[in-house]
Tab-separated table of C-alpha atoms and ligand atoms in Angstrom:
chain	number	residue	atom	x	y	z
A	1	MET	CA	-37.638	102.301	190.729
A	2	VAL	CA	-37.307	105.704	189.234
A	3	ILE	CA	-40.561	107.045	187.905
A	4	ILE	CA	-39.899	109.265	184.884
A	5	LYS	CA	-42.410	112.079	184.412
A	6	THR	CA	-44.021	113.465	181.160
A	7	LYS	CA	-43.908	117.122	180.241
A	8	GLU	CA	-47.516	117.323	181.263
A	9	GLU	CA	-46.842	115.775	184.723
A	10	ILE	CA	-43.926	118.225	185.180
A	11	GLU	CA	-46.182	121.164	184.385
A	12	LYS	CA	-48.648	120.011	187.087
A	13	MET	CA	-45.750	119.872	189.661
A	14	VAL	CA	-44.759	123.381	188.457
A	15	LEU	CA	-48.184	124.652	189.530
A	16	ALA	CA	-47.724	123.208	192.972
A	17	GLY	CA	-44.270	124.730	192.984
A	18	LYS	CA	-45.519	128.153	192.223
A	19	ILE	CA	-47.857	127.958	195.293
A	20	LEU	CA	-44.901	126.860	197.348
A	21	ALA	CA	-42.623	129.687	196.143
A	22	ASP	CA	-45.417	132.030	196.951
A	23	VAL	CA	-45.638	130.740	200.488
A	24	HIS	CA	-41.822	131.340	200.882
A	25	HIS	CA	-42.063	134.830	199.704
A	26	LYS	CA	-44.793	135.542	202.246
A	27	LEU	CA	-42.738	133.955	204.958
A	28	ARG	CA	-39.986	136.453	204.340
A	29	ASP	CA	-42.197	139.163	205.767
A	30	PHE	CA	-43.935	136.906	208.340
A	31	ILE	CA	-40.874	135.770	210.138
A	32	LYS	CA	-39.462	138.222	212.599
A	33	PRO	CA	-38.447	138.388	216.297
A	34	GLY	CA	-41.361	137.469	218.585
A	35	VAL	CA	-43.231	135.148	216.224
A	36	LYS	CA	-43.853	131.574	217.499
A	37	THR	CA	-42.994	128.681	215.136
A	38	ILE	CA	-46.588	127.322	215.627
A	39	GLU	CA	-47.800	130.554	214.067
A	40	ILE	CA	-45.906	129.748	210.909
A	41	ASP	CA	-47.550	126.246	210.743
A	42	LYS	CA	-51.000	128.036	211.008
A	43	PHE	CA	-49.981	130.796	208.544
A	44	VAL	CA	-48.960	128.262	205.901
A	45	ASP	CA	-51.948	125.964	206.454
A	46	ASP	CA	-54.385	129.022	205.984
A	47	TYR	CA	-52.475	130.135	202.885
A	48	LEU	CA	-52.433	126.775	201.305
A	49	ILE	CA	-56.086	126.242	201.881
A	50	SER	CA	-56.859	129.708	200.181
A	51	ARG	CA	-54.983	128.456	197.124
A	52	GLY	CA	-56.755	125.132	197.018
A	53	ALA	CA	-53.746	123.274	198.036
A	54	THR	CA	-52.780	121.023	201.115
A	55	ALA	CA	-49.767	120.545	203.165
A	56	GLU	CA	-48.542	117.013	202.478
A	57	GLU	CA	-46.313	116.565	205.498
A	58	LYS	CA	-49.162	116.512	207.958
A	59	GLY	CA	-49.827	112.828	208.805
A	60	TYR	CA	-46.843	111.700	206.598
A	61	GLU	CA	-45.642	108.739	208.553
A	62	GLY	CA	-47.286	110.297	211.555
A	63	TYR	CA	-45.571	113.628	211.286
A	64	PRO	CA	-47.925	115.859	213.350
A	65	TYR	CA	-47.588	119.315	211.581
A	66	SER	CA	-47.914	120.993	208.151
A	67	VAL	CA	-44.306	122.308	208.055
A	68	CYS	CA	-40.978	121.660	209.638
A	69	THR	CA	-39.420	124.603	211.510
A	70	SER	CA	-35.811	123.920	212.438
A	71	VAL	CA	-34.092	126.682	214.500
A	72	ASN	CA	-30.325	127.054	214.904
A	73	ASP	CA	-28.778	123.726	215.991
A	74	GLU	CA	-31.828	121.860	214.625
A	75	VAL	CA	-30.893	120.171	211.365
A	76	CYS	CA	-34.357	119.208	210.059
A	77	HIS	CA	-37.885	118.050	211.158
A	78	GLY	CA	-38.142	120.746	213.807
A	79	PHE	CA	-41.672	120.667	215.379
A	80	PRO	CA	-43.573	123.980	215.295
A	81	SER	CA	-44.131	124.963	218.880
A	82	GLU	CA	-44.702	127.916	221.354
A	83	ARG	CA	-40.900	128.608	220.847
A	84	VAL	CA	-40.626	132.339	220.373
A	85	LEU	CA	-38.214	133.264	217.633
A	86	LYS	CA	-35.550	135.719	218.685
A	87	GLU	CA	-33.295	138.191	217.138
A	88	GLY	CA	-30.234	136.397	215.592
A	89	ASP	CA	-31.855	132.904	215.109
A	90	ILE	CA	-31.675	131.130	211.854
A	91	LEU	CA	-34.644	129.049	210.851
A	92	ASN	CA	-35.645	126.653	208.109
A	93	VAL	CA	-39.043	126.177	207.023
A	94	ASP	CA	-39.702	123.060	205.006
A	95	LEU	CA	-42.925	122.078	203.452
A	96	VAL	CA	-44.517	119.992	200.712
A	97	VAL	CA	-47.438	121.401	198.669
A	98	ASN	CA	-50.031	118.978	197.327
A	99	TYR	CA	-51.925	120.580	194.430
A	100	LYS	CA	-54.388	118.279	192.655
A	101	GLY	CA	-52.429	115.240	193.605
A	102	TRP	CA	-49.004	116.476	192.478
A	103	LEU	CA	-46.302	117.596	194.970
A	104	ALA	CA	-43.726	120.269	195.331
A	105	ASP	CA	-41.044	120.150	198.158
A	106	SER	CA	-38.883	123.057	199.223
A	107	GLY	CA	-37.185	124.222	202.335
A	108	TRP	CA	-35.806	127.696	202.777
A	109	SER	CA	-33.683	129.339	205.497
A	110	TYR	CA	-34.635	132.632	207.137
A	111	GLU	CA	-32.682	135.078	209.189
A	112	VAL	CA	-34.557	136.397	212.287
A	113	GLY	CA	-33.832	140.039	212.525
A	114	GLU	CA	-30.101	140.835	212.433
A	115	VAL	CA	-27.968	137.586	212.558
A	116	SER	CA	-24.211	137.187	213.303
A	117	ASP	CA	-21.710	137.288	210.427
A	118	GLU	CA	-20.972	133.542	211.053
A	119	ALA	CA	-24.675	132.525	210.632
A	120	LYS	CA	-24.820	134.694	207.417
A	121	ARG	CA	-21.758	132.852	205.987
A	122	LEU	CA	-23.258	129.484	206.729
A	123	LEU	CA	-26.505	130.350	205.074
A	124	GLN	CA	-24.712	131.758	202.044
A	125	VAL	CA	-22.473	128.742	201.606
A	126	THR	CA	-25.292	126.312	202.146
A	127	LYS	CA	-27.304	128.159	199.384
A	128	GLU	CA	-24.227	128.031	197.146
A	129	CYS	CA	-23.883	124.125	197.851
A	130	MET	CA	-27.544	123.668	196.662
A	131	TYR	CA	-27.039	125.744	193.464
A	132	LYS	CA	-23.650	124.021	192.735
A	133	GLY	CA	-25.712	120.647	192.913
A	134	ILE	CA	-28.439	122.154	190.649
A	135	GLU	CA	-26.010	123.152	187.952
A	136	LEU	CA	-24.671	119.637	187.627
A	137	ALA	CA	-28.370	118.114	187.328
A	138	GLN	CA	-27.947	117.563	183.544
A	139	ILE	CA	-28.666	114.504	181.465
A	140	GLY	CA	-25.788	112.178	181.384
A	141	ASN	CA	-24.156	113.425	184.590
A	142	ARG	CA	-24.221	111.121	187.524
A	143	LEU	CA	-25.625	111.656	191.040
A	144	GLY	CA	-22.095	111.384	192.397
A	145	ASP	CA	-21.224	114.542	190.560
A	146	ILE	CA	-23.781	116.494	192.526
A	147	GLY	CA	-22.952	115.016	195.773
A	148	TYR	CA	-19.182	115.636	195.218
A	149	ALA	CA	-19.643	119.271	194.281
A	150	ILE	CA	-21.795	119.977	197.296
A	151	GLN	CA	-19.401	118.142	199.751
A	152	GLU	CA	-16.342	119.938	198.184
A	153	HIS	CA	-17.915	123.392	198.594
A	154	ALA	CA	-19.021	122.758	202.155
A	155	GLU	CA	-15.806	121.290	203.347
A	156	LYS	CA	-13.629	123.869	201.622
A	157	ASN	CA	-15.337	126.394	203.773
A	158	GLY	CA	-14.804	124.444	206.887
A	159	TYR	CA	-18.353	123.031	207.269
A	160	SER	CA	-19.623	119.359	207.053
A	161	VAL	CA	-22.372	117.624	205.264
A	162	VAL	CA	-25.042	115.739	207.247
A	163	ARG	CA	-25.392	112.144	205.967
A	164	GLU	CA	-28.516	110.854	207.321
A	165	PHE	CA	-30.944	112.827	205.189
A	166	VAL	CA	-30.841	112.996	201.406
A	167	GLY	CA	-32.544	114.388	198.470
A	168	HIS	CA	-35.181	112.337	196.622
A	169	GLY	CA	-37.288	111.666	193.764
A	170	ILE	CA	-40.792	113.156	194.036
A	171	GLY	CA	-44.195	113.234	192.067
A	172	ARG	CA	-47.418	111.814	193.437
A	173	GLU	CA	-45.383	110.393	196.330
A	174	MET	CA	-43.148	112.542	198.605
A	175	HIS	CA	-40.348	110.117	198.635
A	176	GLU	CA	-39.466	108.257	195.513
A	177	ASP	CA	-36.276	106.891	194.056
A	178	PRO	CA	-33.538	108.024	193.551
A	179	GLN	CA	-31.873	109.019	196.758
A	180	VAL	CA	-29.775	112.001	195.977
A	181	LEU	CA	-26.785	112.102	198.458
A	182	HIS	CA	-25.120	115.420	199.247
A	183	TYR	CA	-21.700	113.875	199.248
A	184	GLY	CA	-19.983	111.404	196.984
A	185	LYS	CA	-17.655	110.649	194.244
A	186	PRO	CA	-17.581	112.273	190.710
A	187	GLY	CA	-18.526	109.746	188.089
A	188	HIS	CA	-20.414	107.453	190.539
A	189	GLY	CA	-23.970	106.764	191.149
A	190	LEU	CA	-27.061	106.774	188.932
A	191	ARG	CA	-26.944	108.458	185.560
A	192	ILE	CA	-29.301	111.424	185.338
A	193	ARG	CA	-32.092	110.961	182.690
A	194	GLU	CA	-34.555	113.253	181.009
A	195	GLY	CA	-37.915	113.205	182.917
A	196	MET	CA	-36.391	112.676	186.303
A	197	VAL	CA	-37.754	114.742	189.113
A	198	PHE	CA	-35.886	115.069	192.365
A	199	THR	CA	-34.832	117.392	195.192
A	200	ILE	CA	-31.413	118.683	196.231
A	201	GLU	CA	-31.428	119.717	199.865
A	202	PRO	CA	-28.105	119.803	201.583
A	203	MET	CA	-27.905	120.152	205.409
A	204	ILE	CA	-24.760	121.870	206.256
A	205	ASN	CA	-23.323	121.989	209.802
A	206	GLN	CA	-21.057	124.757	211.133
A	207	GLY	CA	-19.155	122.198	213.151
A	208	LYS	CA	-19.106	118.382	213.001
A	209	LYS	CA	-21.500	116.202	210.817
A	210	GLU	CA	-22.822	114.089	213.626
A	211	ILE	CA	-26.414	114.424	214.654
A	212	TYR	CA	-28.866	112.936	217.141
A	213	ILE	CA	-32.667	112.676	217.204
A	214	ASP	CA	-34.549	114.554	219.873
A	215	LYS	CA	-36.789	112.673	222.199
A	216	ASN	CA	-39.850	113.884	220.124
A	217	GLY	CA	-38.642	110.977	217.935
A	218	TRP	CA	-38.384	113.303	214.712
A	219	THR	CA	-36.165	116.405	215.242
A	220	ALA	CA	-32.524	115.944	214.228
A	221	LYS	CA	-29.974	118.377	216.023
A	222	THR	CA	-26.100	118.764	215.778
A	223	LYS	CA	-24.462	116.689	218.396
A	224	ASP	CA	-21.882	119.427	218.941
A	225	GLY	CA	-24.703	122.156	219.240
A	226	SER	CA	-23.282	124.051	216.251
A	227	LEU	CA	-25.637	125.735	213.803
A	228	SER	CA	-27.021	123.908	210.944
A	229	ALA	CA	-28.610	125.303	207.671
A	230	GLN	CA	-30.563	123.806	204.758
A	231	TYR	CA	-31.883	124.993	201.308
A	232	GLU	CA	-33.941	122.728	199.155
A	233	HIS	CA	-35.288	122.969	195.582
A	234	GLN	CA	-37.161	120.416	193.501
A	235	LEU	CA	-35.938	119.972	189.944
A	236	ALA	CA	-37.160	118.310	186.712
A	237	ILE	CA	-34.458	117.201	184.304
A	238	THR	CA	-34.963	118.335	180.702
A	239	LYS	CA	-32.910	118.566	177.509
A	240	ASP	CA	-32.414	122.239	178.115
A	241	GLY	CA	-31.142	121.555	181.644
A	242	PRO	CA	-32.936	121.521	185.076
A	243	ILE	CA	-36.177	123.306	185.566
A	244	ILE	CA	-36.517	124.587	189.261
A	245	ILE	CA	-39.999	123.588	190.043
A	246	THR	CA	-39.938	125.498	193.348
A	247	ASP	CA	-38.153	128.576	191.993
A	248	GLN	CA	-38.643	131.730	193.883
A	249	GLY	CA	-37.635	134.158	191.187
A	250	ASP	CA	-35.484	136.661	193.089
A	251	CYS	CA	-34.003	134.449	195.849
B	301	MF3	N1	-39.857	117.898	203.263
B	301	MF3	C1	-39.065	116.813	203.919
B	301	MF3	C2	-38.080	116.287	202.773
B	301	MF3	O1	-37.446	117.111	202.171
B	301	MF3	C3	-39.919	115.840	204.368
B	301	MF3	C4	-40.082	115.890	205.834
B	301	MF3	S1	-40.758	114.593	206.413
B	301	MF3	C5	-42.195	115.059	207.041
B	301	MF3	O2	-38.084	115.187	202.389
B	301	MF3	F1	-42.551	114.064	207.819
B	301	MF3	F2	-42.016	116.067	207.799
B	301	MF3	F3	-42.964	115.205	206.122
B	302	CO	CO1	-37.328	116.938	200.410
Protein backbone atom coordinates (compact mmCIF):
# COMPACT_ATOMS: atom_id res chain seq x y z
CA MET A 1 0.00 0.00 0.00
CA VAL A 2 1.34 3.40 -1.00
CA ILE A 3 1.27 5.90 1.89
CA ILE A 4 0.46 9.34 0.50
CA LYS A 5 2.17 12.19 2.36
CA THR A 6 0.79 15.60 3.27
CA LYS A 7 2.58 18.86 2.53
CA GLU A 8 3.59 19.09 6.20
CA GLU A 9 5.03 15.59 6.18
CA ILE A 10 6.98 16.34 3.02
CA GLU A 11 8.39 19.45 4.70
CA LYS A 12 9.64 17.27 7.56
CA MET A 13 11.42 15.01 5.09
CA VAL A 14 12.93 18.06 3.40
CA LEU A 15 14.56 18.93 6.75
CA ALA A 16 16.11 15.45 6.89
CA GLY A 17 17.06 15.83 3.23
CA LYS A 18 18.92 19.10 3.91
CA ILE A 19 21.06 17.39 6.52
CA LEU A 20 21.75 14.55 4.09
CA ALA A 21 22.69 16.95 1.28
CA ASP A 22 25.07 18.72 3.66
CA VAL A 23 26.72 15.38 4.51
CA HIS A 24 27.30 14.69 0.82
CA HIS A 25 28.83 18.14 0.35
CA LYS A 26 31.20 17.52 3.24
CA LEU A 27 32.12 14.10 1.85
CA ARG A 28 33.31 15.70 -1.37
CA ASP A 29 36.23 17.23 0.52
CA PHE A 30 36.71 14.31 2.92
CA ILE A 31 37.05 11.58 0.28
CA LYS A 32 40.56 11.36 -1.12
CA PRO A 33 43.28 8.77 -1.68
CA GLY A 34 44.48 7.32 1.64
CA VAL A 35 41.12 7.55 3.44
CA LYS A 36 39.73 4.28 4.83
CA THR A 37 36.06 3.60 4.17
CA ILE A 38 35.47 3.01 7.90
CA GLU A 39 36.58 6.62 8.44
CA ILE A 40 33.72 7.74 6.21
CA ASP A 41 31.30 5.82 8.44
CA LYS A 42 32.64 7.59 11.53
CA PHE A 43 32.70 10.99 9.85
CA VAL A 44 29.05 10.66 8.83
CA ASP A 45 27.97 9.34 12.24
CA ASP A 46 29.65 12.23 14.08
CA TYR A 47 28.23 14.79 11.68
CA LEU A 48 24.67 13.47 11.99
CA ILE A 49 24.88 13.51 15.79
CA SER A 50 26.05 17.14 15.65
CA ARG A 51 22.87 17.94 13.70
CA GLY A 52 20.52 16.04 16.02
CA ALA A 53 19.94 13.29 13.45
CA THR A 54 20.76 9.57 13.28
CA ALA A 55 21.85 7.08 10.63
CA GLU A 56 18.87 4.86 9.89
CA GLU A 57 20.82 2.11 8.11
CA LYS A 58 22.59 1.04 11.30
CA GLY A 59 20.76 -2.03 12.54
CA TYR A 60 18.31 -2.06 9.63
CA GLU A 61 17.62 -5.76 9.11
CA GLY A 62 20.92 -6.32 10.88
CA TYR A 63 23.01 -4.03 8.66
CA PRO A 64 26.08 -3.30 10.82
CA TYR A 65 27.13 0.20 9.69
CA SER A 66 25.80 3.74 9.37
CA VAL A 67 26.54 4.02 5.65
CA CYS A 68 27.14 1.82 2.62
CA THR A 69 30.47 2.44 0.88
CA SER A 70 30.56 0.60 -2.45
CA VAL A 71 33.88 0.74 -4.32
CA ASN A 72 34.51 -0.04 -8.04
CA ASP A 73 32.89 -3.43 -8.81
CA GLU A 74 30.72 -3.24 -5.67
CA VAL A 75 27.17 -2.46 -6.78
CA CYS A 76 25.66 -1.57 -3.39
CA HIS A 77 25.71 -2.34 0.36
CA GLY A 78 29.51 -2.21 0.57
CA PHE A 79 30.70 -2.52 4.19
CA PRO A 80 32.88 0.30 5.50
CA SER A 81 36.21 -1.31 6.43
CA GLU A 82 39.96 -0.84 6.75
CA ARG A 83 40.07 -0.67 2.94
CA VAL A 84 42.20 2.30 1.91
CA LEU A 85 40.82 4.31 -1.01
CA LYS A 86 43.31 4.77 -3.80
CA GLU A 87 43.69 7.15 -6.71
CA GLY A 88 41.35 6.13 -9.53
CA ASP A 89 38.72 4.37 -7.38
CA ILE A 90 35.06 5.24 -7.73
CA LEU A 91 32.93 5.05 -4.63
CA ASN A 92 29.27 5.36 -3.74
CA VAL A 93 28.27 6.50 -0.28
CA ASP A 94 24.62 5.72 0.48
CA LEU A 95 22.92 6.68 3.72
CA VAL A 96 19.53 7.32 5.24
CA VAL A 97 19.07 10.21 7.68
CA ASN A 98 16.45 10.03 10.42
CA TYR A 99 15.50 13.49 11.65
CA LYS A 100 12.68 13.58 14.19
CA GLY A 101 11.24 10.35 12.83
CA TRP A 102 11.20 11.29 9.15
CA LEU A 103 13.65 9.80 6.67
CA ALA A 104 15.78 10.98 3.76
CA ASP A 105 17.69 8.55 1.55
CA SER A 106 20.36 9.47 -0.97
CA GLY A 107 23.47 7.79 -2.34
CA TRP A 108 26.08 9.69 -4.27
CA SER A 109 29.11 8.58 -6.26
CA TYR A 110 32.57 10.06 -5.76
CA GLU A 111 35.83 10.04 -7.70
CA VAL A 112 38.92 9.29 -5.63
CA GLY A 113 41.66 11.59 -6.96
CA GLU A 114 41.96 11.40 -10.74
CA VAL A 115 39.88 8.60 -12.32
CA SER A 116 39.98 7.09 -15.82
CA ASP A 117 37.91 8.53 -18.66
CA GLU A 118 35.88 5.30 -18.74
CA ALA A 119 35.01 5.65 -15.05
CA LYS A 120 34.09 9.32 -15.54
CA ARG A 121 31.78 8.40 -18.42
CA LEU A 122 30.06 5.69 -16.34
CA LEU A 123 29.45 8.17 -13.51
CA GLN A 124 28.17 10.83 -15.89
CA VAL A 125 25.75 8.49 -17.68
CA THR A 126 24.50 7.04 -14.38
CA LYS A 127 23.77 10.52 -13.06
CA GLU A 128 21.96 11.35 -16.32
CA CYS A 129 19.91 8.14 -15.94
CA MET A 130 18.74 9.28 -12.50
CA TYR A 131 17.79 12.75 -13.73
CA LYS A 132 15.97 11.34 -16.76
CA GLY A 133 13.91 9.29 -14.31
CA ILE A 134 13.29 12.31 -12.08
CA GLU A 135 12.01 14.38 -15.03
CA LEU A 136 9.29 11.81 -15.60
CA ALA A 137 8.18 11.67 -11.96
CA GLN A 138 5.04 13.66 -12.77
CA ILE A 139 1.41 13.18 -11.77
CA GLY A 140 -0.32 10.94 -14.31
CA ASN A 141 2.83 9.28 -15.66
CA ARG A 142 3.48 5.64 -14.84
CA LEU A 143 6.41 4.07 -13.05
CA GLY A 144 7.21 2.13 -16.23
CA ASP A 145 7.90 5.45 -17.98
CA ILE A 146 10.66 6.13 -15.46
CA GLY A 147 12.13 2.64 -15.73
CA TYR A 148 12.10 2.72 -19.50
CA ALA A 149 13.86 6.10 -19.73
CA ILE A 150 16.61 4.93 -17.37
CA GLN A 151 17.13 1.61 -19.13
CA GLU A 152 17.15 3.23 -22.57
CA HIS A 153 19.79 5.76 -21.65
CA ALA A 154 22.01 3.18 -19.94
CA GLU A 155 21.82 0.63 -22.74
CA LYS A 156 22.25 3.24 -25.48
CA ASN A 157 25.57 4.02 -23.84
CA GLY A 158 26.63 0.36 -23.76
CA TYR A 159 25.87 -0.19 -20.07
CA SER A 160 23.44 -2.45 -18.21
CA VAL A 161 20.87 -1.91 -15.46
CA VAL A 162 21.03 -3.98 -12.26
CA ARG A 163 17.66 -5.66 -11.67
CA GLU A 164 17.89 -6.93 -8.10
CA PHE A 165 17.69 -3.55 -6.33
CA VAL A 166 15.04 -0.93 -6.94
CA GLY A 167 13.88 2.48 -5.80
CA HIS A 168 11.18 2.56 -3.12
CA GLY A 169 8.59 4.57 -1.30
CA ILE A 170 9.86 6.12 1.94
CA GLY A 171 8.54 8.16 4.85
CA ARG A 172 8.71 7.03 8.44
CA GLU A 173 9.88 3.65 7.13
CA MET A 174 12.90 3.18 4.88
CA HIS A 175 11.21 0.85 2.45
CA GLU A 176 7.56 1.43 1.61
CA ASP A 177 5.55 0.78 -1.54
CA PRO A 178 5.85 1.30 -4.42
CA GLN A 179 8.89 -0.42 -5.87
CA VAL A 180 10.47 1.79 -8.51
CA LEU A 181 12.18 -0.36 -11.15
CA HIS A 182 15.04 1.13 -13.17
CA TYR A 183 13.92 -0.74 -16.26
CA GLY A 184 10.52 -1.32 -17.83
CA LYS A 185 7.96 -0.41 -20.43
CA PRO A 186 6.39 3.00 -21.05
CA GLY A 187 2.69 3.16 -20.17
CA HIS A 188 3.03 0.27 -17.70
CA GLY A 189 3.11 0.13 -13.92
CA LEU A 190 1.55 2.19 -11.17
CA ARG A 191 0.22 5.65 -11.99
CA ILE A 192 2.09 8.44 -10.20
CA ARG A 193 -0.04 10.50 -7.78
CA GLU A 194 0.33 13.70 -5.80
CA GLY A 195 1.88 13.11 -2.36
CA MET A 196 3.87 10.03 -3.32
CA VAL A 197 7.43 10.07 -1.98
CA PHE A 198 9.93 7.65 -3.46
CA THR A 199 13.55 7.21 -4.48
CA ILE A 200 15.09 6.75 -7.89
CA GLU A 201 18.47 5.05 -7.53
CA PRO A 202 19.75 3.31 -10.66
CA MET A 203 22.72 0.98 -10.35
CA ILE A 204 24.45 0.90 -13.73
CA ASN A 205 27.17 -1.58 -14.68
CA GLN A 206 29.90 -0.96 -17.18
CA GLY A 207 29.63 -4.60 -18.28
CA LYS A 208 26.90 -7.17 -17.80
CA LYS A 209 23.96 -6.74 -15.42
CA GLU A 210 24.58 -9.90 -13.39
CA ILE A 211 25.62 -9.60 -9.77
CA TYR A 212 26.47 -11.85 -6.85
CA ILE A 213 26.36 -11.33 -3.10
CA ASP A 214 29.65 -11.37 -1.22
CA LYS A 215 30.19 -13.84 1.60
CA ASN A 216 29.44 -11.06 4.11
CA GLY A 217 25.80 -11.66 3.10
CA TRP A 218 25.18 -8.06 2.02
CA THR A 219 27.55 -6.59 -0.53
CA ALA A 220 26.48 -6.95 -4.17
CA LYS A 221 29.25 -7.05 -6.77
CA THR A 222 29.30 -7.31 -10.56
CA LYS A 223 29.81 -10.90 -11.71
CA ASP A 224 32.15 -9.87 -14.52
CA GLY A 225 34.21 -7.60 -12.25
CA SER A 226 33.30 -4.47 -14.22
CA LEU A 227 32.72 -1.10 -12.56
CA SER A 228 29.30 -0.19 -11.18
CA ALA A 229 27.93 3.25 -10.32
CA GLN A 230 24.85 4.60 -8.57
CA TYR A 231 23.14 7.90 -7.87
CA GLU A 232 20.05 8.22 -5.73
CA HIS A 233 17.65 11.02 -4.89
CA GLN A 234 14.38 11.02 -2.96
CA LEU A 235 11.44 12.85 -4.52
CA ALA A 236 8.05 14.13 -3.48
CA ILE A 237 5.41 14.34 -6.20
CA THR A 238 3.54 17.66 -6.33
CA LYS A 239 1.29 19.47 -8.80
CA ASP A 240 4.30 21.57 -9.77
CA GLY A 241 6.45 18.51 -10.51
CA PRO A 242 8.85 16.54 -8.33
CA ILE A 243 10.57 18.16 -5.35
CA ILE A 244 14.03 16.65 -4.90
CA ILE A 245 14.04 16.17 -1.13
CA THR A 246 17.75 15.30 -1.08
CA ASP A 247 18.84 18.02 -3.53
CA GLN A 248 22.44 19.10 -3.22
CA GLY A 249 22.12 22.42 -5.00
CA ASP A 250 25.13 22.51 -7.24
CA CYS A 251 25.60 18.82 -8.03
N1 LIG B 1 19.94 3.21 1.32
C1 LIG B 1 19.60 1.92 0.79
C2 LIG B 1 18.42 2.08 -0.14
O1 LIG B 1 18.51 2.86 -1.03
C3 LIG B 1 19.30 0.96 1.86
C4 LIG B 1 20.45 0.18 2.21
S1 LIG B 1 19.97 -1.17 3.07
C5 LIG B 1 20.75 -0.99 4.54
O2 LIG B 1 17.41 1.49 -0.03
F1 LIG B 1 20.59 -2.05 5.18
F2 LIG B 1 22.01 -0.70 4.32
F3 LIG B 1 20.20 -0.03 5.18
CO1 LIG C 1 17.07 3.97 -1.34
